[in-house]
Amino acid sequence: MNAASMDHRDDSGDRLAGPSTGPSRAVRVVSALVGLEAIALAAAVVVLLIDVVTLTPASLASAVALIVLTAVAAVWVAWIAVSLLRGASWSRGGALFWQLIQLTVALGAIQGAFAQPLIGAAIAVPSLVVIVLLFTRSVMQHTRRPDREG
C-alpha cells in the first residue's frame, strides 16, 4: 500500500495526519510565500492605523474601510497559507485568486505617472513563483479532493 492510498481527510476536506512523509518542498515554499504575503498585509494594517492616527485623512470613513478590508485580507491570506500546508482542496483556488489580485496591483505600480517599478517587481515576482508552484504535481496532489483521487 503506498502513501497516496493512505491519504485521510476530515469532513472539511483537510488532510489528516497520517503515515505520509509530510508536504513536499513545493508545498512548503508556496505556503511560506503566501504566509509572507499575509505578514505584509498585516504590516500594511499597522502602517494604515498609524497613518489614520497621526495624519488627517481626507475621509475618515474611507480610511477605516481600507484598514478593515486590509485586515480581513490579511486574515484570509494567512488562512490560505495554513490551509495549503494542511492540504485543503479549496486553498489552491484561493491562493491563485490572491496572486492574480497582486499581479494587478503590481501592474499598476509599474506603470503610470507615479510608477514604482521596483515595488511592482517585488509584488509580481513572488506572485508568479506561487502561481507556477500551484500547478506543480506535488502541490496539486497535496490539495486534491478525496473524491477526485485516482
XYZ file of N, CA and C in Angstrom:
450
model
N 0.851 -1.166 0.000
C 0.000 0.000 0.000
C 0.901 1.236 0.000
N 0.662 2.179 -0.939
C 1.507 3.368 -0.999
C 0.905 4.507 -0.183
N 1.668 5.609 -0.047
C 1.232 6.737 0.776
C -0.013 7.400 0.216
N -0.166 7.426 -1.112
C -1.335 8.073 -1.712
C -2.620 7.337 -1.357
N -2.542 6.011 -1.248
C -3.755 5.264 -0.913
C -4.083 5.351 0.570
N -3.167 5.885 1.386
C -3.393 6.012 2.817
C -3.731 7.449 3.199
N -4.139 8.247 2.216
C -4.485 9.643 2.431
C -5.813 9.719 3.176
N -5.823 10.392 4.327
C -7.029 10.518 5.127
C -7.361 11.982 5.298
N -8.652 12.307 5.193
C -9.096 13.687 5.331
C -10.310 13.743 6.245
N -10.507 14.928 6.857
C -11.694 15.105 7.696
C -12.865 15.584 6.842
N -13.990 15.914 7.477
C -15.201 16.300 6.750
C -15.032 17.568 5.922
N -14.122 18.461 6.301
C -13.924 19.709 5.553
C -13.018 19.503 4.342
N -12.434 18.338 4.194
C -11.545 18.067 3.075
C -10.087 18.291 3.414
N -9.785 18.729 4.638
C -8.403 18.944 5.051
C -7.737 17.598 5.301
N -6.489 17.521 4.934
C -5.712 16.295 5.123
C -5.474 16.070 6.614
N -5.701 14.857 7.081
C -5.425 14.500 8.468
C -4.027 13.907 8.560
N -3.471 13.959 9.739
C -2.147 13.387 9.951
C -2.194 11.895 9.671
N -1.209 11.430 8.978
C -1.172 10.016 8.636
C 0.257 9.564 8.432
N 0.423 8.421 7.798
C 1.745 7.842 7.660
C 2.607 8.493 6.576
N 2.124 9.530 5.891
C 2.897 10.129 4.816
C 4.118 10.866 5.384
N 5.030 11.230 4.508
C 6.265 11.880 4.916
C 6.095 13.380 5.082
N 4.933 13.918 4.877
C 4.687 15.345 5.028
C 4.633 16.046 3.687
N 4.383 17.343 3.741
C 4.271 18.106 2.497
C 5.602 18.185 1.753
N 5.512 18.268 0.439
C 6.714 18.380 -0.390
C 7.356 19.754 -0.223
N 8.517 19.908 -0.780
C 9.216 21.193 -0.738
C 8.382 22.267 -1.435
N 7.773 21.938 -2.567
C 6.955 22.918 -3.294
C 5.776 23.375 -2.443
N 5.138 22.463 -1.726
C 4.022 22.818 -0.848
C 4.507 23.740 0.261
N 5.637 23.410 0.860
C 6.177 24.254 1.929
C 6.557 25.638 1.422
N 7.155 25.716 0.236
C 7.561 27.008 -0.326
C 6.341 27.854 -0.666
N 5.350 27.261 -1.313
C 4.161 28.042 -1.683
C 3.422 28.500 -0.426
N 3.343 27.660 0.576
C 2.697 28.042 1.825
C 3.475 29.159 2.521
N 4.797 29.072 2.505
C 5.631 30.104 3.135
C 5.495 31.434 2.401
N 5.479 31.408 1.072
C 5.335 32.654 0.316
C 3.983 33.308 0.568
N 2.940 32.504 0.578
C 1.609 33.053 0.863
C 1.562 33.561 2.304
N 2.222 32.868 3.217
C 2.303 33.339 4.600
C 3.029 34.674 4.711
N 4.093 34.845 3.931
C 4.803 36.128 3.918
C 3.918 37.243 3.354
N 3.086 36.898 2.393
C 2.139 37.886 1.860
C 1.142 38.305 2.939
N 0.719 37.365 3.752
C -0.190 37.689 4.863
C 0.496 38.597 5.877
N 1.767 38.327 6.148
C 2.524 39.176 7.078
C 2.661 40.591 6.508
N 2.898 40.692 5.204
C 2.995 42.010 4.568
C 1.669 42.764 4.678
N 0.570 42.054 4.533
C -0.745 42.688 4.702
C -0.953 43.149 6.141
N -0.535 42.334 7.085
C -0.660 42.729 8.492
C 0.190 43.971 8.776
N 1.378 44.046 8.179
C 2.222 45.237 8.328
C 1.543 46.458 7.704
N 0.873 46.248 6.591
C 0.138 47.352 5.952
C -0.974 47.857 6.861
N -1.627 46.945 7.578
C -2.673 47.351 8.524
C -2.076 48.245 9.611
N -0.924 47.865 10.125
C -0.262 48.663 11.166
C 0.086 50.051 10.629
N 0.654 50.107 9.430
C 1.008 51.401 8.829
C -0.239 52.254 8.619
N -1.307 51.647 8.126
C -2.552 52.391 7.912
C -3.129 52.908 9.230
N -3.048 52.100 10.276
C -3.521 52.549 11.591
C -2.705 53.730 12.105
N -1.396 53.643 11.948
C -0.531 54.758 12.368
C -0.876 56.013 11.564
N -1.061 55.843 10.264
C -1.404 56.988 9.415
C -2.721 57.640 9.816
N -3.724 56.846 10.122
C -5.034 57.413 10.457
C -4.988 58.138 11.800
N -4.084 57.726 12.684
C -3.958 58.371 13.992
C -3.086 59.630 13.911
N -2.019 59.570 13.118
C -1.067 60.682 13.096
C -1.329 61.703 11.996
N -2.046 61.338 10.965
C -2.338 62.249 9.861
C -3.835 62.528 9.810
N -4.205 63.539 9.067
C -5.623 63.840 8.895
C -6.076 63.271 7.554
N -6.861 62.186 7.589
C -7.303 61.601 6.318
C -8.341 62.496 5.639
N -8.371 62.462 4.319
C -9.370 63.216 3.562
C -10.765 62.730 3.923
N -10.880 61.412 4.165
C -12.156 60.831 4.569
C -11.876 59.763 5.629
N -12.315 60.021 6.837
C -12.097 59.059 7.916
C -12.813 57.743 7.626
N -14.013 57.820 7.060
C -14.770 56.611 6.739
C -14.015 55.749 5.724
N -13.453 56.384 4.712
C -12.686 55.632 3.711
C -11.429 55.029 4.324
N -10.765 55.779 5.196
C -9.556 55.275 5.846
C -9.872 54.060 6.708
N -10.943 54.127 7.472
C -11.343 53.000 8.325
C -11.739 51.799 7.462
N -12.468 52.059 6.375
C -12.870 50.965 5.481
C -11.640 50.281 4.882
N -10.643 51.058 4.491
C -9.421 50.482 3.930
C -8.685 49.634 4.971
N -8.640 50.111 6.197
C -7.999 49.349 7.268
C -8.730 48.026 7.501
N -10.051 48.086 7.564
C -10.842 46.867 7.800
C -10.659 45.877 6.653
N -10.735 46.350 5.424
C -10.582 45.449 4.266
C -9.180 44.835 4.220
N -8.171 45.621 4.548
C -6.808 45.099 4.556
C -6.631 44.068 5.665
N -7.232 44.316 6.830
C -7.154 43.357 7.939
C -7.860 42.048 7.577
N -9.023 42.152 6.950
C -9.751 40.952 6.519
C -8.911 40.175 5.504
N -8.304 40.892 4.563
C -7.453 40.227 3.569
C -6.264 39.536 4.242
N -5.672 40.172 5.251
C -4.533 39.566 5.951
C -4.936 38.254 6.611
N -6.082 38.251 7.262
C -6.563 37.023 7.925
C -6.862 35.948 6.886
N -7.526 36.353 5.796
C -7.892 35.397 4.749
C -6.647 34.776 4.106
N -5.657 35.595 3.770
C -4.445 35.086 3.133
C -3.658 34.199 4.109
N -3.654 34.557 5.382
C -2.998 33.695 6.380
C -3.697 32.336 6.443
N -5.018 32.341 6.389
C -5.771 31.076 6.417
C -5.474 30.243 5.172
N -5.310 30.899 4.042
C -4.949 30.180 2.812
C -3.590 29.505 2.997
N -2.618 30.228 3.562
C -1.279 29.660 3.759
C -1.325 28.420 4.642
N -2.052 28.508 5.742
C -2.186 27.367 6.659
C -2.913 26.218 5.966
N -3.955 26.542 5.241
C -4.753 25.517 4.568
C -3.982 24.834 3.444
N -3.119 25.570 2.762
C -2.265 24.941 1.748
C -1.379 23.883 2.397
N -0.799 24.229 3.521
C 0.075 23.289 4.227
C -0.707 22.068 4.706
N -1.956 22.278 5.112
C -2.800 21.178 5.591
C -3.388 20.353 4.453
N -3.316 20.850 3.216
C -3.818 20.100 2.071
C -5.278 20.337 1.755
N -5.843 21.448 2.196
C -7.252 21.746 1.915
C -7.446 21.945 0.413
N -8.457 21.313 -0.132
C -8.667 21.347 -1.576
C -8.994 22.745 -2.099
N -9.655 23.564 -1.308
C -10.051 24.901 -1.760
C -8.890 25.892 -1.768
N -7.806 25.575 -1.079
C -6.742 26.552 -0.856
C -5.982 26.935 -2.126
N -5.878 26.017 -3.084
C -5.193 26.365 -4.335
C -5.951 27.445 -5.088
N -7.267 27.333 -5.141
C -8.073 28.350 -5.820
C -7.977 29.698 -5.129
N -8.018 29.687 -3.798
C -7.881 30.934 -3.050
C -6.529 31.571 -3.259
N -5.484 30.748 -3.264
C -4.125 31.271 -3.474
C -3.974 31.830 -4.884
N -4.520 31.134 -5.867
C -4.437 31.619 -7.248
C -5.170 32.945 -7.391
N -6.360 33.048 -6.825
C -7.127 34.294 -6.878
C -6.310 35.440 -6.268
N -5.702 35.210 -5.104
C -4.927 36.253 -4.444
C -3.721 36.674 -5.282
N -3.073 35.700 -5.929
C -1.920 36.045 -6.759
C -2.342 36.903 -7.951
N -3.492 36.614 -8.522
C -3.981 37.426 -9.638
C -4.306 38.846 -9.185
N -4.861 38.984 -7.983
C -5.102 40.317 -7.419
C -3.773 41.055 -7.267
N -2.778 40.375 -6.729
C -1.471 41.006 -6.535
C -0.824 41.392 -7.856
N -1.005 40.569 -8.896
C -0.431 40.918 -10.192
C -1.069 42.180 -10.762
N -2.357 42.391 -10.509
C -2.983 43.631 -10.982
C -2.435 44.833 -10.215
N -2.178 44.670 -8.927
C -1.563 45.742 -8.132
C -0.151 46.010 -8.643
N 0.606 44.953 -8.937
C 1.971 45.107 -9.450
C 1.963 45.840 -10.791
N 1.029 45.500 -11.646
C 0.923 46.174 -12.939
C 0.650 47.660 -12.751
N -0.222 47.999 -11.819
C -0.495 49.394 -11.516
C 0.717 50.111 -10.968
N 1.542 49.409 -10.192
C 2.738 50.021 -9.617
C 3.823 50.243 -10.664
N 3.826 49.440 -11.703
C 4.873 49.522 -12.724
C 4.619 50.649 -13.722
N 3.376 51.000 -13.942
C 3.058 51.993 -14.967
C 2.383 53.222 -14.373
N 2.262 54.247 -15.153
C 1.569 55.458 -14.731
C 2.521 56.572 -14.346
N 1.944 57.714 -13.963
C 2.719 58.912 -13.645
C 3.593 58.717 -12.410
N 3.145 57.921 -11.463
C 3.896 57.699 -10.219
C 4.435 56.269 -10.163
N 4.923 55.786 -11.284
C 5.384 54.398 -11.399
C 6.514 54.094 -10.423
N 6.442 52.924 -9.830
C 7.469 52.409 -8.929
C 7.820 50.982 -9.376
N 8.659 50.860 -10.421
C 8.940 49.535 -10.984
C 9.499 48.530 -9.980
N 10.315 48.981 -9.049
C 10.892 48.040 -8.069
C 9.808 47.488 -7.141
N 8.886 48.331 -6.739
C 7.777 47.855 -5.902
C 6.910 46.892 -6.702
N 6.645 47.239 -7.953
C 5.865 46.350 -8.814
C 6.528 44.998 -8.984
N 7.846 45.004 -9.185
C 8.580 43.743 -9.334
C 8.575 42.950 -8.032
N 8.699 43.657 -6.892
C 8.693 42.973 -5.590
C 7.349 42.298 -5.319
N 6.296 42.817 -5.909
C 4.976 42.193 -5.766
C 4.790 41.092 -6.801
N 5.224 41.347 -8.042
C 4.955 40.417 -9.147
C 5.773 39.131 -9.072
N 7.042 39.232 -8.727
C 7.912 38.044 -8.767
C 7.430 36.937 -7.824
N 7.166 37.223 -6.546
C 6.654 36.141 -5.690
C 5.303 35.608 -6.157
N 4.467 36.485 -6.693
C 3.159 36.037 -7.186
C 3.321 35.060 -8.336
N 4.239 35.357 -9.239
C 4.476 34.447 -10.364
C 5.050 33.118 -9.894
N 5.945 33.167 -8.908
C 6.512 31.927 -8.353
C 5.403 31.079 -7.729
N 4.519 31.712 -6.962
C 3.415 30.974 -6.331
C 2.510 30.363 -7.395
N 2.184 31.127 -8.433
C 1.315 30.594 -9.496
C 1.938 29.366 -10.131
N 3.225 29.418 -10.445
C 3.901 28.265 -11.041
C 3.861 27.076 -10.086
N 4.168 27.314 -8.813
C 4.189 26.215 -7.840
C 2.814 25.609 -7.606
N 1.765 26.427 -7.711
C 0.407 25.905 -7.502
C 0.041 24.828 -8.521
N 0.706 24.849 -9.677
C 0.396 23.876 -10.715
C 1.428 22.764 -10.837
N 2.295 22.642 -9.841
C 3.216 21.513 -9.832
C 2.462 20.271 -9.366
N 2.962 19.130 -9.775
C 2.300 17.871 -9.443
C 2.164 17.679 -7.933
N 3.223 17.974 -7.178
C 3.171 17.705 -5.742
C 2.155 18.594 -5.029
N 2.048 19.870 -5.439
C 1.059 20.752 -4.806
C -0.348 20.318 -5.197
N -0.537 19.965 -6.450
C -1.864 19.532 -6.893
C -2.287 18.239 -6.185
N -1.358 17.308 -6.021
C -1.691 16.064 -5.326
C -1.955 16.315 -3.845
N -1.193 17.223 -3.253
C -1.350 17.520 -1.825
C -2.719 18.149 -1.532
N -3.240 18.894 -2.484
C -4.515 19.600 -2.275
C -5.666 18.963 -3.038
N -5.490 17.749 -3.498
C -6.544 17.056 -4.242
C -7.696 16.705 -3.328
N -8.915 16.889 -3.832
C -10.100 16.482 -3.066
C -10.124 14.971 -2.969
N -10.572 14.443 -1.830
C -10.525 12.976 -1.652
C -11.415 12.242 -2.646
N -12.491 12.863 -3.123
C -13.371 12.189 -4.065
C -12.834 12.263 -5.488
N -11.683 12.917 -5.699
C -11.096 13.072 -7.026
C -9.806 12.278 -7.180
N -9.533 11.382 -6.289
C -8.278 10.617 -6.357
C -8.361 9.586 -7.462
N -7.160 9.264 -7.934
C -7.116 8.181 -8.907
C -6.355 8.477 -10.133
